[in-house]
Coordinates of N, CA and C in Angstrom, one line a residue:
Chain A
M142 N 26.5 -90.2 17.0 CA 25.3 -91.0 17.2 C 24.0 -90.1 17.5
V143 N 24.3 -89.1 18.4 CA 23.1 -88.2 18.8 C 22.7 -87.4 17.6
V144 N 23.7 -86.8 16.9 CA 23.3 -86.0 15.7 C 22.7 -86.9 14.6
G145 N 23.2 -88.0 14.4 CA 22.6 -88.9 13.4 C 21.1 -89.3 13.8
G146 N 20.9 -89.6 15.1 CA 19.6 -89.9 15.6 C 18.6 -88.8 15.4
L147 N 19.1 -87.6 15.7 CA 18.2 -86.4 15.6 C 17.9 -86.2 14.1
W148 N 18.9 -86.3 13.3 CA 18.7 -86.1 11.8 C 17.7 -87.1 11.3
L149 N 17.8 -88.3 11.8 CA 16.9 -89.4 11.3 C 15.4 -89.0 11.7
F150 N 15.3 -88.6 13.0 CA 13.9 -88.2 13.4 C 13.4 -87.0 12.6
D151 N 14.3 -86.1 12.3 CA 13.9 -85.0 11.5 C 13.4 -85.4 10.1
A152 N 14.2 -86.4 9.5 CA 13.8 -86.9 8.2 C 12.5 -87.6 8.2
L153 N 12.2 -88.2 9.4 CA 10.9 -88.9 9.5 C 9.8 -88.0 10.0
D154 N 10.1 -86.7 10.1 CA 9.1 -85.7 10.5 C 8.6 -85.9 11.9
V155 N 9.4 -86.6 12.7 CA 9.0 -86.8 14.1 C 9.3 -85.6 14.9
I156 N 10.5 -84.9 14.6 CA 10.8 -83.7 15.2 C 11.2 -82.6 14.1
D157 N 11.2 -81.4 14.5 CA 11.5 -80.3 13.6 C 12.9 -79.8 14.0
L158 N 13.9 -80.2 13.3 CA 15.3 -79.7 13.7 C 15.6 -78.3 13.1
R159 N 16.1 -77.5 14.0 CA 16.6 -76.2 13.6 C 18.0 -76.0 14.1
V160 N 18.7 -75.2 13.4 CA 20.1 -74.9 13.8 C 20.1 -74.4 15.3
A161 N 19.1 -73.5 15.6 CA 19.1 -72.9 16.9 C 18.9 -73.9 18.0
I162 N 18.4 -75.1 17.7 CA 18.2 -76.1 18.7 C 19.4 -77.1 18.6
V163 N 19.8 -77.5 17.4 CA 20.8 -78.5 17.2 C 22.2 -78.1 17.8
L164 N 22.5 -76.8 17.6 CA 23.9 -76.4 18.1 C 23.9 -76.4 19.6
P165 N 22.9 -75.8 20.3 CA 23.0 -75.9 21.8 C 23.0 -77.4 22.3
M166 N 22.2 -78.2 21.6 CA 22.2 -79.6 22.0 C 23.6 -80.3 21.8
A167 N 24.2 -79.9 20.7 CA 25.6 -80.5 20.4 C 26.5 -80.0 21.5
L168 N 26.4 -78.7 21.9 CA 27.2 -78.1 23.0 C 27.0 -78.8 24.3
A169 N 25.7 -79.1 24.6 CA 25.4 -79.8 25.8 C 26.0 -81.2 25.8
V170 N 26.0 -81.9 24.7 CA 26.6 -83.2 24.6 C 28.1 -83.2 24.8
I171 N 28.7 -82.1 24.2 CA 30.2 -82.0 24.4 C 30.4 -81.7 25.8
G172 N 29.6 -80.9 26.5 CA 29.8 -80.6 27.9 C 29.7 -81.9 28.7
L173 N 28.7 -82.7 28.4 CA 28.5 -84.0 29.2 C 29.7 -84.9 28.9
A174 N 30.2 -85.0 27.7 CA 31.3 -85.8 27.4 C 32.6 -85.3 28.2
L175 N 32.7 -84.0 28.3 CA 33.9 -83.5 29.0 C 33.8 -83.8 30.5
I176 N 32.5 -83.6 31.0 CA 32.4 -83.9 32.5 C 32.7 -85.4 32.8
V177 N 32.2 -86.3 31.9 CA 32.6 -87.7 32.1 C 34.1 -87.9 31.9
G178 N 34.6 -87.3 30.8 CA 36.0 -87.5 30.5 C 36.9 -86.8 31.4
S179 N 36.5 -85.9 32.2 CA 37.4 -85.2 33.2 C 38.0 -86.1 34.2
F180 N 37.3 -87.3 34.4 CA 37.8 -88.3 35.4 C 39.0 -89.1 34.7
D181 N 39.2 -88.8 33.4 CA 40.2 -89.6 32.7 C 41.3 -88.7 32.1
G182 N 41.4 -87.5 32.7 CA 42.5 -86.6 32.2 C 41.9 -85.5 31.3
P183 N 42.8 -84.7 30.8 CA 42.4 -83.6 29.9 C 42.0 -84.1 28.5
H184 N 41.0 -83.3 27.9 CA 40.6 -83.6 26.6 C 40.6 -82.3 25.8
T185 N 41.8 -81.8 25.5 CA 42.0 -80.5 24.9 C 41.2 -80.3 23.6
G186 N 41.2 -81.3 22.7 CA 40.5 -81.2 21.4 C 39.0 -81.0 21.6
L187 N 38.5 -81.7 22.5 CA 37.0 -81.5 22.8 C 36.7 -80.1 23.4
V188 N 37.6 -79.6 24.2 CA 37.4 -78.3 24.8 C 37.4 -77.2 23.7
V189 N 38.4 -77.4 22.8 CA 38.5 -76.4 21.7 C 37.3 -76.5 20.8
A190 N 36.8 -77.7 20.5 CA 35.6 -77.9 19.7 C 34.4 -77.2 20.4
G191 N 34.4 -77.4 21.7 CA 33.3 -76.8 22.4 C 33.3 -75.3 22.4
A192 N 34.5 -74.7 22.3 CA 34.6 -73.3 22.3 C 34.1 -72.8 20.9
F193 N 34.4 -73.5 19.8 CA 33.9 -73.1 18.5 C 32.4 -73.2 18.5
V194 N 31.9 -74.3 19.0 CA 30.4 -74.5 19.0 C 29.7 -73.4 19.9
S195 N 30.4 -73.1 21.0 CA 29.8 -72.0 21.8 C 29.7 -70.7 21.1
I196 N 30.7 -70.3 20.3 CA 30.6 -69.1 19.5 C 29.5 -69.2 18.5
A197 N 29.4 -70.3 17.9 CA 28.3 -70.5 16.9 C 26.9 -70.4 17.6
V198 N 26.8 -71.0 18.8 CA 25.5 -71.0 19.5 C 25.1 -69.5 19.9
L199 N 26.1 -68.8 20.4 CA 25.8 -67.4 20.7 C 25.5 -66.5 19.5
A200 N 26.2 -66.8 18.4 CA 25.9 -66.0 17.1 C 24.5 -66.3 16.6
V201 N 24.1 -67.6 16.7 CA 22.8 -68.0 16.2 C 21.7 -67.4 17.1
A202 N 22.0 -67.5 18.4 CA 21.0 -67.0 19.4 C 20.7 -65.6 19.3
V203 N 21.6 -64.7 19.0 CA 21.4 -63.3 19.0 C 20.9 -62.8 17.6
T204 N 20.8 -63.7 16.7 CA 20.4 -63.3 15.3 C 19.0 -63.6 15.1
P205 N 18.1 -62.7 14.8 CA 16.7 -63.0 14.5 C 16.6 -64.0 13.4
A206 N 15.6 -64.9 13.5 CA 15.4 -66.0 12.6 C 15.3 -65.6 11.2
D207 N 14.7 -64.4 10.9 CA 14.6 -64.0 9.5 C 15.6 -62.9 9.2
A208 N 16.7 -62.8 9.9 CA 17.6 -61.6 9.8 C 18.3 -61.7 8.4
F209 N 18.5 -62.8 7.9 CA 19.3 -62.9 6.7 C 18.5 -63.3 5.5
H210 N 17.2 -63.0 5.5 CA 16.4 -63.1 4.3 C 16.6 -61.8 3.5
G211 N 16.4 -61.9 2.3 CA 16.4 -60.7 1.5 C 17.7 -60.4 0.7
G212 N 18.7 -61.3 0.8 CA 19.9 -61.2 0.0 C 20.9 -60.3 0.5
I213 N 21.9 -60.0 -0.4 CA 23.1 -59.3 0.0 C 23.2 -58.1 -0.9
G214 N 23.6 -56.9 -0.4 CA 23.9 -55.8 -1.3 C 23.2 -54.5 -0.8
E215 N 23.2 -53.5 -1.6 CA 22.6 -52.2 -1.3 C 21.3 -52.1 -2.0
R216 N 20.3 -51.7 -1.3 CA 18.9 -51.5 -1.9 C 18.5 -50.1 -1.6
N217 N 18.2 -49.4 -2.6 CA 17.6 -48.0 -2.5 C 16.2 -48.1 -3.0
I218 N 15.2 -47.9 -2.1 CA 13.8 -48.1 -2.5 C 13.1 -46.7 -2.2
S219 N 12.5 -46.2 -3.2 CA 11.7 -45.0 -3.0 C 10.2 -45.3 -3.4
V220 N 9.4 -45.0 -2.4 CA 7.9 -45.3 -2.7 C 7.2 -44.0 -2.6
T221 N 6.4 -43.7 -3.6 CA 5.6 -42.5 -3.7 C 4.1 -42.8 -3.7
D222 N 3.8 -44.0 -4.1 CA 2.4 -44.4 -4.3 C 2.1 -45.5 -3.2
Q223 N 1.1 -45.3 -2.4 CA 0.8 -46.2 -1.3 C 0.4 -47.6 -1.8
S224 N -0.1 -47.7 -3.0 CA -0.5 -49.0 -3.6 C 0.7 -49.9 -3.9
T225 N 1.9 -49.2 -4.0 CA 3.1 -50.0 -4.3 C 3.9 -50.3 -3.0
L226 N 3.4 -49.8 -1.9 CA 4.1 -50.0 -0.6 C 4.0 -51.4 -0.1
A227 N 5.1 -52.1 0.1 CA 5.1 -53.5 0.5 C 4.9 -53.6 2.0
P228 N 4.4 -54.7 2.6 CA 4.2 -54.8 4.0 C 5.6 -55.0 4.7
S229 N 6.6 -55.5 3.9 CA 7.9 -55.7 4.6 C 9.0 -55.6 3.5
Y230 N 10.1 -55.1 4.0 CA 11.3 -55.0 3.2 C 12.5 -55.7 4.0
D231 N 13.3 -56.5 3.3 CA 14.4 -57.2 3.9 C 15.7 -57.2 3.1
V232 N 16.8 -57.0 3.9 CA 18.1 -57.2 3.3 C 18.9 -58.0 4.3
G233 N 19.5 -59.1 3.8 CA 20.3 -60.0 4.7 C 21.6 -59.3 5.1
V234 N 22.4 -58.9 4.2 CA 23.7 -58.3 4.5 C 23.9 -57.1 3.6
G235 N 24.0 -55.9 4.1 CA 24.2 -54.7 3.2 C 23.5 -53.5 3.7
E236 N 22.9 -52.8 2.8 CA 22.4 -51.5 3.2 C 21.0 -51.3 2.6
L237 N 20.1 -50.8 3.3 CA 18.7 -50.6 2.8 C 18.3 -49.2 3.1
N238 N 18.0 -48.5 2.0 CA 17.6 -47.1 2.1 C 16.1 -47.0 1.7
L239 N 15.2 -46.7 2.6 CA 13.8 -46.7 2.3 C 13.3 -45.2 2.3
D240 N 13.1 -44.7 1.1 CA 12.7 -43.3 1.0 C 11.2 -43.2 0.9
L241 N 10.6 -42.7 2.0 CA 9.1 -42.5 1.9 C 8.8 -41.1 2.0
S242 N 9.8 -40.2 1.7 CA 9.6 -38.8 2.0 C 8.5 -38.2 1.0
D243 N 8.4 -38.8 -0.2 CA 7.4 -38.3 -1.1 C 6.1 -39.2 -1.2
L244 N 6.0 -40.0 -0.2 CA 4.8 -40.9 -0.2 C 3.6 -40.2 0.2
T245 N 2.5 -40.4 -0.6 CA 1.2 -39.8 -0.3 C 0.4 -40.9 0.2
M246 N -0.1 -40.7 1.5 CA -0.9 -41.8 2.1 C -2.3 -41.4 2.3
T247 N -3.2 -42.3 2.0 CA -4.7 -42.1 2.1 C -5.3 -42.9 3.2
E248 N -4.5 -43.9 3.7 CA -5.0 -44.7 4.8 C -3.8 -45.2 5.6
S249 N -4.1 -45.7 6.8 CA -3.1 -46.1 7.7 C -2.4 -47.4 7.2
D250 N -1.1 -47.5 7.5 CA -0.4 -48.7 7.0 C 0.7 -49.1 8.0
E251 N 1.2 -50.3 7.8 CA 2.2 -50.9 8.7 C 3.3 -51.5 7.8
I252 N 4.6 -51.2 8.2 CA 5.7 -51.8 7.5 C 6.7 -52.4 8.4
D253 N 7.2 -53.6 8.1 CA 8.2 -54.3 8.8 C 9.5 -54.2 8.0
V254 N 10.6 -53.7 8.5 CA 11.8 -53.6 7.8 C 12.9 -54.4 8.6
T255 N 13.6 -55.3 7.9 CA 14.6 -56.1 8.6 C 15.9 -56.1 7.8
V256 N 17.0 -55.8 8.5 CA 18.4 -55.9 7.9 C 19.2 -56.8 8.8
G257 N 19.8 -57.9 8.3 CA 20.6 -58.8 9.1 C 21.8 -58.1 9.6
A258 N 22.7 -57.7 8.7 CA 23.9 -57.0 9.1 C 24.1 -55.9 8.2
G259 N 24.2 -54.6 8.7 CA 24.3 -53.5 7.8 C 23.6 -52.3 8.3
D260 N 23.3 -51.4 7.4 CA 22.7 -50.1 7.8 C 21.3 -50.0 7.2
L261 N 20.4 -49.4 8.0 CA 19.0 -49.2 7.5 C 18.7 -47.7 7.7
T262 N 18.3 -47.1 6.6 CA 17.9 -45.7 6.7 C 16.5 -45.5 6.2
V263 N 15.7 -44.8 7.0 CA 14.3 -44.6 6.5 C 14.0 -43.1 6.6
L264 N 13.5 -42.6 5.4 CA 13.1 -41.2 5.4 C 11.5 -41.2 5.5
L265 N 11.0 -40.6 6.5 CA 9.6 -40.6 6.7 C 8.8 -39.7 5.8
P266 N 7.5 -40.1 5.6 CA 6.7 -39.1 4.8 C 6.4 -37.9 5.6
Q267 N 6.2 -36.8 4.8 CA 5.9 -35.5 5.5 C 4.4 -35.6 6.1
D268 N 4.3 -35.0 7.2 CA 3.0 -34.7 7.8 C 2.1 -36.0 8.0
V269 N 2.8 -37.1 8.3 CA 2.0 -38.3 8.6 C 2.4 -38.7 10.0
A270 N 1.4 -39.0 10.9 CA 1.8 -39.5 12.2 C 2.4 -40.9 12.2
V271 N 3.5 -41.0 12.9 CA 4.2 -42.3 12.8 C 4.4 -42.9 14.2
D272 N 4.4 -44.2 14.2 CA 4.7 -45.0 15.5 C 5.9 -45.9 15.1
I273 N 7.1 -45.7 15.7 CA 8.3 -46.4 15.2 C 8.8 -47.2 16.4
S274 N 9.1 -48.5 16.1 CA 9.8 -49.4 17.0 C 11.0 -49.8 16.3
A275 N 12.2 -49.5 16.9 CA 13.5 -49.8 16.3 C 14.3 -50.7 17.3
S276 N 14.8 -51.8 16.8 CA 15.6 -52.7 17.6 C 16.9 -53.0 16.8
V277 N 18.0 -52.9 17.6 CA 19.3 -53.3 17.0 C 20.0 -54.3 18.0
G278 N 20.5 -55.4 17.5 CA 21.1 -56.4 18.3 C 22.5 -55.8 18.8
A279 N 23.2 -55.3 17.9 CA 24.5 -54.6 18.3 C 24.7 -53.5 17.3
G280 N 24.8 -52.3 17.8 CA 25.0 -51.1 16.9 C 24.3 -49.9 17.4
Q281 N 23.8 -49.1 16.5 CA 23.3 -47.8 16.9 C 21.9 -47.5 16.3
V282 N 21.1 -46.8 17.1 CA 19.8 -46.4 16.6 C 19.7 -44.9 16.7
N283 N 19.3 -44.3 15.6 CA 19.2 -42.8 15.5 C 17.7 -42.5 15.1
L284 N 16.9 -42.2 16.0 CA 15.5 -42.0 15.7 C 15.2 -40.5 15.8
L285 N 15.2 -39.9 14.6 CA 14.9 -38.5 14.5 C 15.8 -37.6 15.3
G286 N 17.1 -38.0 15.3 CA 18.1 -37.2 16.0 C 18.5 -37.7 17.4
E287 N 17.7 -38.6 17.9 CA 18.0 -39.1 19.3 C 18.7 -40.5 19.1
T288 N 19.9 -40.5 19.6 CA 20.7 -41.7 19.3 C 20.9 -42.6 20.6
A289 N 21.1 -43.9 20.3 CA 21.5 -44.8 21.4 C 22.3 -45.9 20.7
D290 N 23.3 -46.4 21.4 CA 24.1 -47.5 20.9 C 24.5 -48.5 21.9
G291 N 25.0 -49.6 21.5 CA 25.4 -50.7 22.3 C 24.8 -52.0 21.9
L292 N 24.6 -52.9 22.9 CA 24.0 -54.2 22.6 C 22.5 -54.2 23.0
S293 N 21.7 -54.9 22.2 CA 20.3 -55.0 22.4 C 19.6 -53.6 22.6
V294 N 19.8 -52.8 21.7 CA 19.2 -51.4 21.7 C 17.8 -51.4 21.2
N295 N 16.9 -51.0 22.0 CA 15.4 -50.9 21.6 C 15.0 -49.5 21.9
R296 N 14.5 -48.8 20.8 CA 13.9 -47.5 21.0 C 12.6 -47.4 20.2
A297 N 11.8 -46.5 20.7 CA 10.5 -46.2 20.1 C 10.2 -44.8 20.0
Y298 N 9.4 -44.4 19.1 CA 9.0 -43.0 18.9 C 7.5 -43.0 18.4
T299 N 6.7 -42.2 19.0 CA 5.3 -42.0 18.6 C 5.1 -40.5 18.4
S300 N 4.5 -40.2 17.2 CA 4.2 -38.7 16.9 C 3.1 -38.2 17.9
D301 N 3.2 -37.0 18.2 CA 2.1 -36.3 18.9 C 0.8 -36.5 18.1
G302 N -0.3 -36.8 18.7 CA -1.5 -37.0 18.0 C -1.7 -38.2 17.2
F303 N -0.8 -39.2 17.4 CA -0.8 -40.4 16.6 C -2.2 -41.2 16.8
E304 N -2.6 -41.2 18.1 CA -3.9 -42.0 18.4 C -5.1 -41.4 17.7
S305 N -5.1 -40.1 17.6 CA -6.3 -39.4 17.0 C -6.2 -39.2 15.5
A306 N -5.0 -39.5 14.9 CA -4.8 -39.2 13.5 C -5.6 -40.2 12.6
T307 N -6.1 -39.7 11.5 CA -6.9 -40.6 10.6 C -5.9 -41.5 9.7
V308 N -4.8 -40.9 9.4 CA -3.8 -41.7 8.6 C -2.5 -41.8 9.4
T309 N -2.1 -43.0 9.6 CA -0.9 -43.2 10.4 C 0.0 -44.2 9.7
L310 N 1.3 -44.2 10.1 CA 2.2 -45.2 9.6 C 3.0 -45.8 10.8
T311 N 2.9 -47.1 10.8 CA 3.6 -47.9 11.9 C 4.8 -48.6 11.3
L312 N 5.9 -48.4 11.9 CA 7.2 -49.0 11.4 C 7.8 -49.9 12.4
D313 N 8.1 -51.1 12.0 CA 8.8 -52.0 12.9 C 10.2 -52.3 12.3
L314 N 11.2 -51.7 12.8 CA 12.6 -51.7 12.2 C 13.5 -52.7 13.1
D315 N 14.1 -53.6 12.4 CA 15.0 -54.6 13.1 C 16.3 -54.8 12.4
V316 N 17.4 -54.6 13.1 CA 18.7 -54.8 12.5 C 19.5 -55.7 13.5
A317 N 20.0 -56.8 13.1 CA 20.8 -57.7 14.0 C 22.1 -57.0 14.4
A318 N 22.8 -56.6 13.4 CA 24.1 -55.9 13.7 C 24.3 -54.8 12.7
G319 N 24.4 -53.5 13.2 CA 24.5 -52.4 12.3 C 23.8 -51.2 12.9
N320 N 23.3 -50.3 12.0 CA 22.7 -49.1 12.4 C 21.3 -48.8 11.8
I321 N 20.5 -48.2 12.6 CA 19.2 -47.7 12.1 C 19.2 -46.2 12.2
R322 N 18.8 -45.6 11.1 CA 18.7 -44.1 11.1 C 17.3 -43.7 10.5
V323 N 16.6 -43.0 11.2 CA 15.2 -42.5 10.8 C 15.2 -41.0 10.7
E324 N 14.9 -40.5 9.6 CA 14.8 -39.0 9.5 C 13.5 -38.6 8.8
R325 N 13.1 -37.4 9.1 CA 11.9 -36.9 8.4 C 12.4 -35.8 7.4
Chain B
M261 N 41.8 -93.1 39.0 CA 41.3 -92.0 38.2 C 41.6 -90.7 38.8
R262 N 42.1 -89.7 38.0 CA 42.4 -88.4 38.5 C 41.5 -87.4 37.8
L263 N 40.8 -86.6 38.7 CA 39.9 -85.6 38.1 C 40.7 -84.5 37.5
H264 N 40.3 -84.1 36.3 CA 41.0 -82.9 35.7 C 40.1 -81.7 35.8
N265 N 40.4 -80.8 36.6 CA 39.5 -79.6 37.0 C 39.2 -78.8 35.7
G266 N 40.1 -78.5 34.9 CA 39.9 -77.7 33.8 C 38.9 -78.3 32.8
T267 N 39.0 -79.6 32.6 CA 38.1 -80.3 31.7 C 36.7 -80.3 32.3
L268 N 36.7 -80.5 33.6 CA 35.4 -80.6 34.3 C 34.7 -79.2 34.2
F269 N 35.5 -78.1 34.4 CA 34.9 -76.8 34.3 C 34.4 -76.5 32.9
A270 N 35.2 -76.8 31.9 CA 34.7 -76.6 30.6 C 33.4 -77.4 30.3
G271 N 33.4 -78.6 30.8 CA 32.2 -79.4 30.5 C 31.0 -78.9 31.2
V272 N 31.1 -78.4 32.4 CA 29.9 -77.8 33.1 C 29.5 -76.5 32.4
V273 N 30.4 -75.7 32.0 CA 30.0 -74.4 31.3 C 29.3 -74.8 30.0
Y274 N 29.9 -75.7 29.2 CA 29.3 -76.0 27.9 C 27.9 -76.7 28.1
L275 N 27.8 -77.5 29.1 CA 26.5 -78.2 29.4 C 25.5 -77.1 29.7
M276 N 25.8 -76.2 30.6 CA 24.9 -75.2 31.0 C 24.5 -74.3 29.9
L277 N 25.5 -73.8 29.1 CA 25.2 -73.0 27.9 C 24.3 -73.7 26.9
G278 N 24.6 -75.0 26.7 CA 23.9 -75.8 25.8 C 22.4 -75.9 26.2
I279 N 22.2 -76.2 27.4 CA 20.8 -76.4 27.9 C 20.1 -75.1 27.9
A280 N 20.8 -74.0 28.3 CA 20.2 -72.7 28.4 C 19.7 -72.2 27.0
F281 N 20.6 -72.4 26.0 CA 20.2 -71.9 24.6 C 19.3 -72.9 23.9
A282 N 19.3 -74.2 24.3 CA 18.4 -75.1 23.7 C 17.0 -74.8 24.2
L283 N 16.8 -74.5 25.5 CA 15.5 -74.1 26.0 C 15.1 -72.8 25.4
E284 N 16.0 -71.9 25.2 CA 15.7 -70.6 24.5 C 15.1 -70.8 23.1
A285 N 15.8 -71.7 22.4 CA 15.3 -72.0 21.0 C 14.0 -72.7 21.0
M286 N 13.7 -73.4 22.1 CA 12.3 -74.1 22.2 C 11.3 -73.1 22.8
E287 N 11.7 -71.9 23.0 CA 10.9 -70.8 23.6 C 10.3 -71.1 25.0
V288 N 11.1 -71.9 25.8 CA 10.8 -72.1 27.2 C 11.1 -70.8 27.9
W289 N 12.1 -70.1 27.6 CA 12.4 -68.8 28.1 C 13.1 -68.0 27.0
A290 N 13.4 -66.7 27.3 CA 14.0 -65.8 26.3 C 15.3 -65.3 26.8
I291 N 16.3 -65.4 26.0 CA 17.6 -64.8 26.3 C 17.9 -63.7 25.4
R292 N 18.0 -62.5 25.9 CA 18.3 -61.4 25.0 C 19.8 -61.1 25.0
I293 N 20.3 -60.4 24.0 CA 21.8 -60.2 23.9 C 22.3 -59.6 25.1
G294 N 21.5 -58.7 25.8 CA 22.0 -58.1 27.0 C 22.2 -59.0 28.1
D295 N 21.5 -60.2 28.1 CA 21.7 -61.2 29.1 C 23.0 -61.9 29.1
L296 N 23.7 -61.7 27.9 CA 25.0 -62.4 27.8 C 26.1 -61.9 28.7
R297 N 25.8 -60.7 29.3 CA 26.7 -60.1 30.3 C 26.8 -61.0 31.5
F298 N 25.9 -61.9 31.7 CA 25.9 -62.8 32.9 C 26.8 -64.0 32.6
V299 N 27.2 -64.3 31.4 CA 27.9 -65.5 31.0 C 29.3 -65.5 31.7
A300 N 30.0 -64.4 31.6 CA 31.4 -64.3 32.2 C 31.4 -64.5 33.7
P301 N 30.5 -63.7 34.5 CA 30.5 -63.9 35.9 C 30.1 -65.3 36.3
L302 N 29.1 -65.9 35.6 CA 28.7 -67.2 35.9 C 29.8 -68.2 35.7
A303 N 30.5 -68.0 34.6 CA 31.7 -68.9 34.3 C 32.7 -68.8 35.4
L304 N 32.9 -67.6 36.0 CA 33.8 -67.4 37.1 C 33.4 -68.1 38.3
V305 N 32.1 -68.1 38.6 CA 31.5 -68.8 39.7 C 31.7 -70.3 39.6
I306 N 31.4 -70.8 38.4 CA 31.6 -72.2 38.2 C 33.1 -72.6 38.3
L307 N 34.0 -71.8 37.8 CA 35.4 -72.0 37.9 C 35.8 -72.1 39.4
G308 N 35.3 -71.2 40.1 CA 35.6 -71.2 41.6 C 35.1 -72.5 42.2
L309 N 33.8 -72.9 41.9 CA 33.3 -74.1 42.4 C 34.1 -75.3 42.0
A310 N 34.6 -75.3 40.8 CA 35.4 -76.4 40.3 C 36.7 -76.5 41.1
V311 N 37.3 -75.3 41.4 CA 38.6 -75.3 42.2 C 38.3 -75.8 43.6
V312 N 37.2 -75.3 44.2 CA 36.9 -75.7 45.6 C 36.6 -77.2 45.6
I313 N 35.8 -77.7 44.7 CA 35.5 -79.2 44.7 C 36.8 -80.0 44.5
G314 N 37.6 -79.5 43.5 CA 38.9 -80.2 43.3 C 39.8 -80.2 44.5
S315 N 39.9 -79.1 45.2 CA 40.8 -79.1 46.4 C 40.2 -79.9 47.5
L316 N 38.9 -80.0 47.6 CA 38.3 -80.9 48.6 C 38.6 -82.3 48.3
G317 N 38.5 -82.6 47.0 CA 38.8 -84.0 46.6 C 40.2 -84.4 46.9
R318 N 41.1 -83.5 46.6 CA 42.5 -83.7 46.9 C 42.7 -83.9 48.4
A319 N 42.1 -83.0 49.2 CA 42.2 -83.1 50.7 C 41.7 -84.5 51.2
N320 N 40.6 -85.0 50.6 CA 40.1 -86.2 51.1 C 41.0 -87.4 50.7
R321 N 41.7 -87.3 49.5 CA 42.6 -88.4 49.2 C 43.8 -88.4 50.1
Q322 N 44.2 -87.2 50.6 CA 45.4 -87.2 51.4 C 45.2 -87.7 52.8
T323 N 43.9 -87.6 53.3 CA 43.6 -88.0 54.7 C 43.3 -89.4 54.7

């Protein structure tokens, strides 16, 4: 009844339903049903259903909203001309190798790179000041040889003289589950 | 009617998780993956409360 009602409101554009909202609400409804039902004995089936919904809620909660855009597979991207440099690169599940080592830059730029589940490797351009922000939900970050791993790993690196440099590169790297490796 | 502690415990945990993550999805607050380390100890606290409340209920019925 609750799910049907929400679905109806969504179809009528009264509310904007997202999985990240629907699943926790379904879990809360299951919880309420169990609390009320606990006065009437055990409800094993509903408890098991709640366990599965809980796992789904946690999985959805820790996954960035755009983590699984960009498809599945291995992508090897090499950019040498700044005019062909995209503002963002995405892979849903797989591996993304972004080779900027031969990139010639004439002006400052920013790139967002996202991998849902898998490995992300970035080779930095030579002699360009960089500001890197790297986040991994679960896995490892290796920023120019300095590694950190675990859950919710956030690391940053800024080149010496970044603020005064005329040409800079800002990288925002995000992997939900997997590894980030940045090398120069 | 006989209160079933395990079902009550599961219900309270699911309700709290559901509300917490629904509010997170609505951007009322933010839950980071590192915050999930609080789930197990909180569940233990709620389990303890359920046991205490259940035993108090049984004690009241016996008197």
